mmCIF file of N, CA, C and O and ligand atoms in Angstrom:
data_model
loop_
_atom_site.group_PDB
_atom_site.id
_atom_site.type_symbol
_atom_site.label_atom_id
_atom_site.label_comp_id
_atom_site.label_asym_id
_atom_site.label_seq_id
_atom_site.Cartn_x
_atom_site.Cartn_y
_atom_site.Cartn_z
ATOM 1 N N MET A 1 -58.234 -34.443 13.027
ATOM 2 C CA MET A 1 -57.550 -36.023 12.330
ATOM 3 C C MET A 1 -58.660 -36.941 13.184
ATOM 4 O O MET A 1 -58.605 -36.910 13.978
ATOM 5 N N SER A 2 -59.512 -37.758 12.174
ATOM 6 C CA SER A 2 -59.887 -38.914 13.186
ATOM 7 C C SER A 2 -58.441 -39.748 12.851
ATOM 8 O O SER A 2 -57.772 -39.877 12.393
ATOM 9 N N ASN A 3 -58.970 -40.643 14.684
ATOM 10 C CA ASN A 3 -58.053 -41.941 14.541
ATOM 11 C C ASN A 3 -58.154 -42.975 13.479
ATOM 12 O O ASN A 3 -56.792 -43.371 12.762
ATOM 13 N N GLY A 4 -59.173 -42.917 12.687
ATOM 14 C CA GLY A 4 -58.777 -43.800 11.610
ATOM 15 C C GLY A 4 -58.211 -43.267 10.130
ATOM 16 O O GLY A 4 -57.381 -44.365 9.356
ATOM 17 N N ASN A 5 -58.124 -41.931 9.967
ATOM 18 C CA ASN A 5 -57.294 -41.297 9.001
ATOM 19 C C ASN A 5 -55.598 -41.652 9.390
ATOM 20 O O ASN A 5 -55.072 -41.459 8.583
ATOM 21 N N PHE A 6 -55.547 -41.627 10.846
ATOM 22 C CA PHE A 6 -53.953 -41.669 11.439
ATOM 23 C C PHE A 6 -53.519 -42.940 10.799
ATOM 24 O O PHE A 6 -52.558 -43.308 9.904
ATOM 25 N N ALA A 7 -54.278 -44.233 11.109
ATOM 26 C CA ALA A 7 -54.177 -45.283 10.886
ATOM 27 C C ALA A 7 -53.978 -45.865 9.217
ATOM 28 O O ALA A 7 -53.236 -46.578 8.988
ATOM 29 N N GLU A 8 -54.824 -45.341 8.391
ATOM 30 C CA GLU A 8 -54.586 -44.911 7.402
ATOM 31 C C GLU A 8 -53.532 -44.519 6.411
ATOM 32 O O GLU A 8 -52.441 -44.995 5.791
ATOM 33 N N LYS A 9 -53.074 -43.314 7.017
ATOM 34 C CA LYS A 9 -51.970 -42.489 6.303
ATOM 35 C C LYS A 9 -50.337 -43.251 7.094
ATOM 36 O O LYS A 9 -49.238 -42.755 6.648
ATOM 37 N N ALA A 10 -50.255 -43.390 8.312
ATOM 38 C CA ALA A 10 -49.015 -44.426 8.654
ATOM 39 C C ALA A 10 -48.723 -45.131 8.180
ATOM 40 O O ALA A 10 -49.249 -46.038 7.571
ATOM 41 N N GLN A 11 -47.288 -44.848 8.097
ATOM 42 C CA GLN A 11 -46.937 -46.272 7.461
ATOM 43 C C GLN A 11 -45.249 -46.880 8.411
ATOM 44 O O GLN A 11 -44.749 -46.186 9.072
ATOM 45 N N VAL A 12 -45.355 -48.108 8.218
ATOM 46 C CA VAL A 12 -44.570 -49.213 9.166
ATOM 47 C C VAL A 12 -43.582 -49.275 8.258
ATOM 48 O O VAL A 12 -43.277 -49.502 6.966
ATOM 49 N N THR A 13 -42.322 -48.677 8.895
ATOM 50 C CA THR A 13 -41.267 -48.685 7.809
ATOM 51 C C THR A 13 -39.969 -49.711 9.386
ATOM 52 O O THR A 13 -40.229 -49.710 10.254
ATOM 53 N N ASP A 14 -38.848 -49.694 8.502
ATOM 54 C CA ASP A 14 -37.547 -50.560 9.290
ATOM 55 C C ASP A 14 -37.415 -49.519 10.421
ATOM 56 O O ASP A 14 -36.968 -50.381 11.485
ATOM 57 N N LYS A 15 -37.627 -48.317 10.721
ATOM 58 C CA LYS A 15 -37.411 -47.511 11.538
ATOM 59 C C LYS A 15 -38.706 -47.633 12.761
ATOM 60 O O LYS A 15 -38.277 -47.105 13.937
ATOM 61 N N GLY A 16 -39.596 -47.666 12.377
ATOM 62 C CA GLY A 16 -40.833 -47.623 13.288
ATOM 63 C C GLY A 16 -42.052 -47.278 12.554
ATOM 64 O O GLY A 16 -42.032 -47.250 11.237
ATOM 65 N N LEU A 17 -42.992 -46.746 13.357
ATOM 66 C CA LEU A 17 -44.190 -46.045 12.135
ATOM 67 C C LEU A 17 -43.873 -44.784 12.169
ATOM 68 O O LEU A 17 -43.418 -43.923 13.014
ATOM 69 N N GLU A 18 -44.169 -44.510 10.901
ATOM 70 C CA GLU A 18 -44.012 -42.879 10.151
ATOM 71 C C GLU A 18 -45.335 -42.421 9.821
ATOM 72 O O GLU A 18 -46.107 -43.117 8.940
ATOM 73 N N PHE A 19 -45.060 -40.876 10.473
ATOM 74 C CA PHE A 19 -46.562 -40.512 9.773
ATOM 75 C C PHE A 19 -46.127 -39.297 9.668
ATOM 76 O O PHE A 19 -45.449 -38.082 10.271
ATOM 77 N N ASN A 20 -46.644 -38.503 8.465
ATOM 78 C CA ASN A 20 -46.415 -37.548 8.111
ATOM 79 C C ASN A 20 -44.578 -36.986 8.118
ATOM 80 O O ASN A 20 -44.200 -35.885 8.556
ATOM 81 N N GLY A 21 -43.603 -37.606 8.035
ATOM 82 C CA GLY A 21 -42.299 -38.064 7.830
ATOM 83 C C GLY A 21 -41.452 -37.692 9.348
ATOM 84 O O GLY A 21 -40.498 -37.384 9.188
ATOM 85 N N PHE A 22 -42.512 -37.735 10.249
ATOM 86 C CA PHE A 22 -41.862 -37.848 11.681
ATOM 87 C C PHE A 22 -42.076 -39.536 12.268
ATOM 88 O O PHE A 22 -43.231 -40.500 11.933
ATOM 89 N N LEU A 23 -41.110 -40.019 12.746
ATOM 90 C CA LEU A 23 -41.213 -41.251 13.330
ATOM 91 C C LEU A 23 -42.028 -41.230 14.707
ATOM 92 O O LEU A 23 -41.740 -40.617 15.584
ATOM 93 N N MET A 24 -42.684 -41.784 14.734
ATOM 94 C CA MET A 24 -43.665 -42.167 16.133
ATOM 95 C C MET A 24 -43.530 -42.849 17.030
ATOM 96 O O MET A 24 -43.124 -44.076 16.757
ATOM 97 N N GLU A 25 -43.148 -42.614 18.354
ATOM 98 C CA GLU A 25 -43.319 -43.519 19.356
ATOM 99 C C GLU A 25 -44.701 -43.617 20.168
ATOM 100 O O GLU A 25 -45.355 -42.727 19.915
ATOM 101 N N PRO A 26 -44.644 -44.984 20.660
ATOM 102 C CA PRO A 26 -45.779 -45.502 21.277
ATOM 103 C C PRO A 26 -46.303 -44.512 22.450
ATOM 104 O O PRO A 26 -45.364 -43.605 23.242
ATOM 105 N N ILE A 27 -47.813 -44.439 22.815
ATOM 106 C CA ILE A 27 -48.161 -43.541 24.313
ATOM 107 C C ILE A 27 -47.178 -43.894 25.112
ATOM 108 O O ILE A 27 -46.638 -44.990 25.216
ATOM 109 N N VAL A 28 -47.254 -43.066 26.490
ATOM 110 C CA VAL A 28 -46.765 -43.682 27.601
ATOM 111 C C VAL A 28 -47.892 -43.606 28.461
ATOM 112 O O VAL A 28 -49.103 -43.630 28.304
ATOM 113 N N GLU A 29 -47.787 -44.433 29.871
ATOM 114 C CA GLU A 29 -49.325 -44.672 30.749
ATOM 115 C C GLU A 29 -50.006 -43.979 30.752
ATOM 116 O O GLU A 29 -50.893 -43.665 30.749
ATOM 117 N N ASN A 30 -49.347 -42.201 31.074
ATOM 118 C CA ASN A 30 -50.343 -41.473 31.185
ATOM 119 C C ASN A 30 -51.063 -41.153 30.335
ATOM 120 O O ASN A 30 -52.522 -40.434 30.460
ATOM 121 N N CYS A 31 -50.886 -41.385 28.912
ATOM 122 C CA CYS A 31 -51.770 -41.188 27.745
ATOM 123 C C CYS A 31 -53.237 -41.752 28.124
ATOM 124 O O CYS A 31 -53.840 -41.544 27.151
ATOM 125 N N LYS A 32 -53.300 -43.085 28.901
ATOM 126 C CA LYS A 32 -54.070 -44.051 28.679
ATOM 127 C C LYS A 32 -55.352 -43.251 28.641
ATOM 128 O O LYS A 32 -55.891 -42.667 30.162
ATOM 129 N N GLY A 33 -56.568 -43.570 28.121
ATOM 130 C CA GLY A 33 -58.080 -42.880 28.304
ATOM 131 C C GLY A 33 -58.043 -41.620 27.482
ATOM 132 O O GLY A 33 -59.019 -40.960 27.216
ATOM 133 N N CYS A 34 -56.939 -41.021 26.729
ATOM 134 C CA CYS A 34 -57.032 -40.171 25.867
ATOM 135 C C CYS A 34 -57.828 -39.969 24.361
ATOM 136 O O CYS A 34 -57.465 -41.461 23.604
ATOM 137 N N GLU A 35 -58.152 -39.505 23.917
ATOM 138 C CA GLU A 35 -58.915 -39.862 22.783
ATOM 139 C C GLU A 35 -58.449 -40.011 21.747
ATOM 140 O O GLU A 35 -58.326 -40.003 20.260
ATOM 141 N N ARG A 36 -57.224 -39.165 21.683
ATOM 142 C CA ARG A 36 -55.908 -38.967 20.757
ATOM 143 C C ARG A 36 -55.262 -40.120 20.377
ATOM 144 O O ARG A 36 -54.016 -40.128 19.422
ATOM 145 N N ILE A 37 -55.656 -41.459 20.719
ATOM 146 C CA ILE A 37 -54.794 -42.314 20.786
ATOM 147 C C ILE A 37 -55.411 -43.087 19.441
ATOM 148 O O ILE A 37 -56.736 -43.498 19.126
ATOM 149 N N ALA A 38 -54.721 -43.824 18.383
ATOM 150 C CA ALA A 38 -54.646 -44.676 17.135
ATOM 151 C C ALA A 38 -54.146 -45.688 17.868
ATOM 152 O O ALA A 38 -52.782 -46.019 17.997
ATOM 153 N N THR A 39 -54.569 -47.133 17.093
ATOM 154 C CA THR A 39 -53.958 -48.790 17.402
ATOM 155 C C THR A 39 -53.514 -48.592 16.042
ATOM 156 O O THR A 39 -54.376 -48.850 14.958
ATOM 157 N N VAL A 40 -52.152 -48.821 15.663
ATOM 158 C CA VAL A 40 -51.625 -49.561 14.447
ATOM 159 C C VAL A 40 -50.625 -50.726 14.594
ATOM 160 O O VAL A 40 -50.059 -50.575 15.795
ATOM 161 N N GLN A 41 -51.047 -51.945 14.043
ATOM 162 C CA GLN A 41 -50.544 -53.181 14.447
ATOM 163 C C GLN A 41 -50.503 -53.429 16.033
ATOM 164 O O GLN A 41 -49.217 -53.566 16.417
ATOM 165 N N ASP A 42 -51.619 -53.382 16.932
ATOM 166 C CA ASP A 42 -51.271 -53.615 17.981
ATOM 167 C C ASP A 42 -50.871 -52.865 19.124
ATOM 168 O O ASP A 42 -50.444 -53.121 20.367
ATOM 169 N N GLN A 43 -50.079 -51.448 18.344
ATOM 170 C CA GLN A 43 -49.581 -50.673 19.339
ATOM 171 C C GLN A 43 -49.802 -49.325 19.319
ATOM 172 O O GLN A 43 -50.687 -48.840 18.228
ATOM 173 N N GLU A 44 -50.236 -48.730 20.351
ATOM 174 C CA GLU A 44 -50.598 -47.457 20.555
ATOM 175 C C GLU A 44 -50.233 -46.275 20.093
ATOM 176 O O GLU A 44 -48.983 -45.813 20.986
ATOM 177 N N TYR A 45 -50.386 -45.050 19.627
ATOM 178 C CA TYR A 45 -49.534 -44.091 19.011
ATOM 179 C C TYR A 45 -50.661 -42.900 19.564
ATOM 180 O O TYR A 45 -52.054 -42.924 19.371
ATOM 181 N N CYS A 46 -49.940 -41.662 19.771
ATOM 182 C CA CYS A 46 -50.866 -40.355 19.596
ATOM 183 C C CYS A 46 -50.959 -39.941 18.098
ATOM 184 O O CYS A 46 -49.882 -39.626 17.293
ATOM 185 N N THR A 47 -51.746 -39.269 17.625
ATOM 186 C CA THR A 47 -52.301 -38.699 16.622
ATOM 187 C C THR A 47 -51.738 -37.591 16.597
ATOM 188 O O THR A 47 -52.125 -36.899 15.387
ATOM 189 N N SER A 48 -51.524 -36.447 17.496
ATOM 190 C CA SER A 48 -51.223 -35.223 17.631
ATOM 191 C C SER A 48 -49.884 -34.871 18.047
ATOM 192 O O SER A 48 -49.283 -33.910 17.619
ATOM 193 N N TYR A 49 -48.966 -36.116 18.312
ATOM 194 C CA TYR A 49 -47.777 -35.815 18.983
ATOM 195 C C TYR A 49 -46.851 -37.340 19.094
ATOM 196 O O TYR A 49 -47.630 -38.006 19.156
ATOM 197 N N PRO A 50 -45.713 -36.811 18.097
ATOM 198 C CA PRO A 50 -44.860 -37.851 17.895
ATOM 199 C C PRO A 50 -43.960 -38.714 19.018
ATOM 200 O O PRO A 50 -43.765 -39.952 19.019
ATOM 201 N N LEU A 51 -43.817 -37.786 19.889
ATOM 202 C CA LEU A 51 -43.340 -38.200 21.092
ATOM 203 C C LEU A 51 -43.968 -38.335 22.261
ATOM 204 O O LEU A 51 -43.731 -37.032 23.155
ATOM 205 N N PRO A 52 -45.145 -39.000 22.815
ATOM 206 C CA PRO A 52 -45.660 -38.681 23.795
ATOM 207 C C PRO A 52 -45.082 -38.414 25.168
ATOM 208 O O PRO A 52 -45.744 -37.767 25.930
ATOM 209 N N ALA A 53 -43.931 -39.502 25.435
ATOM 210 C CA ALA A 53 -43.364 -39.228 26.456
ATOM 211 C C ALA A 53 -42.548 -37.883 26.867
ATOM 212 O O ALA A 53 -42.842 -37.019 28.025
ATOM 213 N N GLY A 54 -42.300 -36.928 25.829
ATOM 214 C CA GLY A 54 -41.617 -35.757 26.066
ATOM 215 C C GLY A 54 -43.172 -34.432 26.477
ATOM 216 O O GLY A 54 -42.811 -33.910 26.889
ATOM 217 N N LYS A 55 -44.752 -34.558 26.089
ATOM 218 C CA LYS A 55 -45.449 -34.069 26.293
ATOM 219 C C LYS A 55 -45.944 -34.424 27.896
ATOM 220 O O LYS A 55 -46.689 -33.132 28.168
ATOM 221 N N TRP A 56 -45.214 -34.981 28.565
ATOM 222 C CA TRP A 56 -45.641 -35.292 30.262
ATOM 223 C C TRP A 56 -44.438 -34.996 30.870
ATOM 224 O O TRP A 56 -44.208 -35.088 31.900
ATOM 225 N N ARG A 57 -43.539 -34.479 30.225
ATOM 226 C CA ARG A 57 -42.100 -34.470 31.037
ATOM 227 C C ARG A 57 -42.166 -33.191 31.743
ATOM 228 O O ARG A 57 -41.941 -33.101 32.880
ATOM 229 N N HIS A 58 -42.867 -32.164 31.293
ATOM 230 C CA HIS A 58 -43.060 -31.007 32.258
ATOM 231 C C HIS A 58 -44.483 -30.572 33.089
ATOM 232 O O HIS A 58 -44.895 -29.824 32.751
ATOM 233 N N GLY A 59 -45.031 -32.222 33.278
ATOM 234 C CA GLY A 59 -46.392 -31.864 33.930
ATOM 235 C C GLY A 59 -47.441 -32.322 32.664
ATOM 236 O O GLY A 59 -47.065 -33.101 31.802
ATOM 237 N N ALA A 60 -48.909 -32.308 32.837
ATOM 238 C CA ALA A 60 -49.699 -32.856 32.338
ATOM 239 C C ALA A 60 -49.524 -32.527 30.458
ATOM 240 O O ALA A 60 -49.072 -31.177 30.062
ATOM 241 N N CYS A 61 -50.011 -33.011 29.935
ATOM 242 C CA CYS A 61 -49.841 -32.684 28.529
ATOM 243 C C CYS A 61 -50.858 -32.163 27.652
ATOM 244 O O CYS A 61 -51.907 -32.464 28.445
ATOM 245 N N ASN A 62 -50.911 -31.024 27.343
ATOM 246 C CA ASN A 62 -51.407 -30.029 26.880
ATOM 247 C C ASN A 62 -52.630 -30.519 25.766
ATOM 248 O O ASN A 62 -53.297 -29.486 25.524
ATOM 249 N N PHE A 63 -52.336 -31.527 25.043
ATOM 250 C CA PHE A 63 -53.160 -31.871 24.195
ATOM 251 C C PHE A 63 -54.369 -32.965 24.582
ATOM 252 O O PHE A 63 -54.998 -33.296 23.867
ATOM 253 N N ALA A 64 -54.004 -33.214 25.890
ATOM 254 C CA ALA A 64 -55.029 -34.536 26.331
ATOM 255 C C ALA A 64 -56.373 -34.439 26.305
ATOM 256 O O ALA A 64 -56.838 -33.059 26.774
ATOM 257 N N THR A 65 -56.883 -35.323 26.107
ATOM 258 C CA THR A 65 -58.616 -35.166 26.509
ATOM 259 C C THR A 65 -59.136 -35.717 27.414
ATOM 260 O O THR A 65 -60.388 -35.224 27.908
ATOM 261 N N HIS A 66 -58.147 -36.232 28.069
ATOM 262 C CA HIS A 66 -58.651 -37.172 29.379
ATOM 263 C C HIS A 66 -58.205 -36.423 30.703
ATOM 264 O O HIS A 66 -58.543 -36.705 31.579
ATOM 265 N N VAL A 67 -57.793 -34.913 30.949
ATOM 266 C CA VAL A 67 -57.223 -34.546 31.855
ATOM 267 C C VAL A 67 -57.662 -33.233 31.876
ATOM 268 O O VAL A 67 -57.489 -32.212 30.959
ATOM 269 N N LYS A 68 -58.133 -32.870 33.025
ATOM 270 C CA LYS A 68 -58.709 -31.303 33.437
ATOM 271 C C LYS A 68 -57.602 -30.624 33.654
ATOM 272 O O LYS A 68 -56.796 -31.243 34.509
ATOM 273 N N ALA A 69 -57.597 -29.560 33.985
ATOM 274 C CA ALA A 69 -56.414 -28.295 33.920
ATOM 275 C C ALA A 69 -56.659 -28.398 35.655
ATOM 276 O O ALA A 69 -58.045 -28.073 36.273
ATOM 277 N N SER A 70 -55.887 -28.143 36.183
ATOM 278 C CA SER A 70 -55.892 -28.057 37.948
ATOM 279 C C SER A 70 -55.990 -26.874 38.249
ATOM 280 O O SER A 70 -55.425 -25.688 37.758
ATOM 281 N N VAL A 71 -57.312 -26.765 39.444
ATOM 282 C CA VAL A 71 -57.180 -25.119 40.353
ATOM 283 C C VAL A 71 -56.556 -25.260 40.960
ATOM 284 O O VAL A 71 -56.446 -26.028 41.773
ATOM 285 N N ASP A 72 -55.732 -23.868 41.299
ATOM 286 C CA ASP A 72 -55.229 -23.537 42.306
ATOM 287 C C ASP A 72 -55.811 -23.584 43.619
ATOM 288 O O ASP A 72 -56.654 -22.905 43.397
ATOM 289 N N LYS A 73 -55.455 -24.147 44.400
ATOM 290 C CA LYS A 73 -56.435 -24.404 46.171
ATOM 291 C C LYS A 73 -56.444 -23.251 46.546
ATOM 292 O O LYS A 73 -57.230 -22.935 47.557
ATOM 293 N N SER A 74 -55.423 -22.378 46.483
ATOM 294 C CA SER A 74 -55.527 -21.033 47.034
ATOM 295 C C SER A 74 -56.552 -20.051 46.609
ATOM 296 O O SER A 74 -56.550 -18.820 46.960
ATOM 297 N N GLY A 75 -57.236 -20.282 45.504
ATOM 298 C CA GLY A 75 -58.181 -19.466 44.720
ATOM 299 C C GLY A 75 -57.859 -19.042 43.300
ATOM 300 O O GLY A 75 -58.488 -18.210 42.616
ATOM 301 N N GLY A 76 -56.991 -19.665 42.801
ATOM 302 C CA GLY A 76 -56.792 -19.328 41.057
ATOM 303 C C GLY A 76 -55.442 -19.145 40.728
ATOM 304 O O GLY A 76 -54.545 -19.842 40.276
ATOM 305 N N VAL A 77 -55.006 -17.568 41.213
ATOM 306 C CA VAL A 77 -54.001 -17.271 40.316
ATOM 307 C C VAL A 77 -52.188 -17.894 40.966
ATOM 308 O O VAL A 77 -52.167 -17.267 42.137
ATOM 309 N N LYS A 78 -51.546 -17.862 40.339
ATOM 310 C CA LYS A 78 -50.130 -18.252 40.480
ATOM 311 C C LYS A 78 -49.459 -16.759 40.317
ATOM 312 O O LYS A 78 -49.455 -16.362 39.584
ATOM 313 N N LEU A 79 -48.492 -16.655 41.370
ATOM 314 C CA LEU A 79 -47.957 -15.635 41.441
ATOM 315 C C LEU A 79 -46.587 -16.236 41.155
ATOM 316 O O LEU A 79 -45.854 -17.272 41.325
ATOM 317 N N ASN A 80 -45.734 -15.028 40.537
ATOM 318 C CA ASN A 80 -43.942 -15.307 40.316
ATOM 319 C C ASN A 80 -43.799 -14.863 42.097
ATOM 320 O O ASN A 80 -43.843 -13.795 42.291
ATOM 321 N N PRO A 81 -42.862 -15.890 42.233
ATOM 322 C CA PRO A 81 -42.472 -15.977 43.515
ATOM 323 C C PRO A 81 -41.270 -14.567 44.088
ATOM 324 O O PRO A 81 -41.381 -13.853 44.876
ATOM 325 N N ILE A 82 -40.701 -14.286 43.265
ATOM 326 C CA ILE A 82 -40.030 -12.961 42.817
ATOM 327 C C ILE A 82 -40.477 -11.920 42.811
ATOM 328 O O ILE A 82 -40.597 -10.669 43.689
ATOM 329 N N LYS A 83 -41.517 -11.662 42.147
ATOM 330 C CA LYS A 83 -42.566 -10.419 42.016
ATOM 331 C C LYS A 83 -43.487 -10.430 43.146
ATOM 332 O O LYS A 83 -43.355 -8.926 43.678
ATOM 333 N N ALA A 84 -43.830 -11.353 43.744
ATOM 334 C CA ALA A 84 -44.240 -11.300 45.105
ATOM 335 C C ALA A 84 -43.681 -10.876 46.257
ATOM 336 O O ALA A 84 -43.909 -9.964 46.960
ATOM 337 N N SER A 85 -42.683 -11.228 46.458
ATOM 338 C CA SER A 85 -41.682 -10.782 47.248
ATOM 339 C C SER A 85 -41.300 -9.794 47.485
ATOM 340 O O SER A 85 -41.548 -8.861 48.374
ATOM 341 N N LYS A 86 -40.940 -9.216 45.775
ATOM 342 C CA LYS A 86 -40.853 -7.471 45.601
ATOM 343 C C LYS A 86 -42.088 -6.793 46.130
ATOM 344 O O LYS A 86 -41.843 -5.499 46.955
ATOM 345 N N ARG A 87 -42.996 -6.956 45.624
ATOM 346 C CA ARG A 87 -44.028 -6.535 46.066
ATOM 347 C C ARG A 87 -44.521 -6.359 47.450
ATOM 348 O O ARG A 87 -45.109 -5.189 48.102
ATOM 349 N N ALA A 88 -44.449 -7.616 48.514
ATOM 350 C CA ALA A 88 -44.635 -7.582 49.792
ATOM 351 C C ALA A 88 -43.584 -6.286 50.734
ATOM 352 O O ALA A 88 -43.924 -5.933 51.640
ATOM 353 N N ALA A 89 -42.627 -6.248 49.828
ATOM 354 C CA ALA A 89 -41.226 -5.459 50.316
ATOM 355 C C ALA A 89 -41.686 -3.984 50.479
ATOM 356 O O ALA A 89 -41.506 -3.478 51.308
ATOM 357 N N ARG A 90 -42.164 -3.875 49.135
ATOM 358 C CA ARG A 90 -42.681 -2.510 48.900
ATOM 359 C C ARG A 90 -44.014 -2.030 50.114
ATOM 360 O O ARG A 90 -44.136 -1.218 50.515
ATOM 361 N N LYS A 91 -44.757 -2.614 50.219
ATOM 362 C CA LYS A 91 -45.976 -2.539 51.321
ATOM 363 C C LYS A 91 -45.472 -2.148 52.687
ATOM 364 O O LYS A 91 -46.469 -1.564 53.859
ATOM 365 N N LYS A 92 -44.387 -2.537 52.816
ATOM 366 C CA LYS A 92 -43.839 -2.213 54.592
ATOM 367 C C LYS A 92 -43.123 -0.859 54.811
ATOM 368 O O LYS A 92 -42.971 -0.452 53.480
HETATM 369 S S1 SF4 B 101 -52.382 -35.661 23.218
HETATM 370 FE FE1 SF4 B 101 -51.061 -36.083 24.948
HETATM 371 S S2 SF4 B 101 -52.116 -37.445 26.165
HETATM 372 FE FE2 SF4 B 101 -52.956 -37.672 24.446
HETATM 373 S S3 SF4 B 101 -52.004 -39.284 23.553
HETATM 374 FE FE3 SF4 B 101 -51.325 -37.606 22.677
HETATM 375 S S4 SF4 B 101 -49.175 -37.240 23.917
HETATM 376 FE FE4 SF4 B 101 -50.546 -38.782 25.318
#
């Protein structure tokens, strides 16, 4: 969806900005720079998700266009620590 489309379809209501039946919350600081931001009445909203703060609660937003996935410094694959511990115990 283009950001212009969002601005056209979003409706300002007594409760706030509504889009497709969702009450939209403004973007958060981490969103700044993302291409999915649209401005409606001088307030910035995410065109993909109604609660931007929730998308950052457990790490980087998976919809973000301005954040690259981080590569594990040890060489890539993250291990489940419990499975790794069992695997190490078996090798002894
Ligand atoms: S896609 Fe994620 S980072 Fe981008 S504006 Fe929406 S919530 Fe923020």
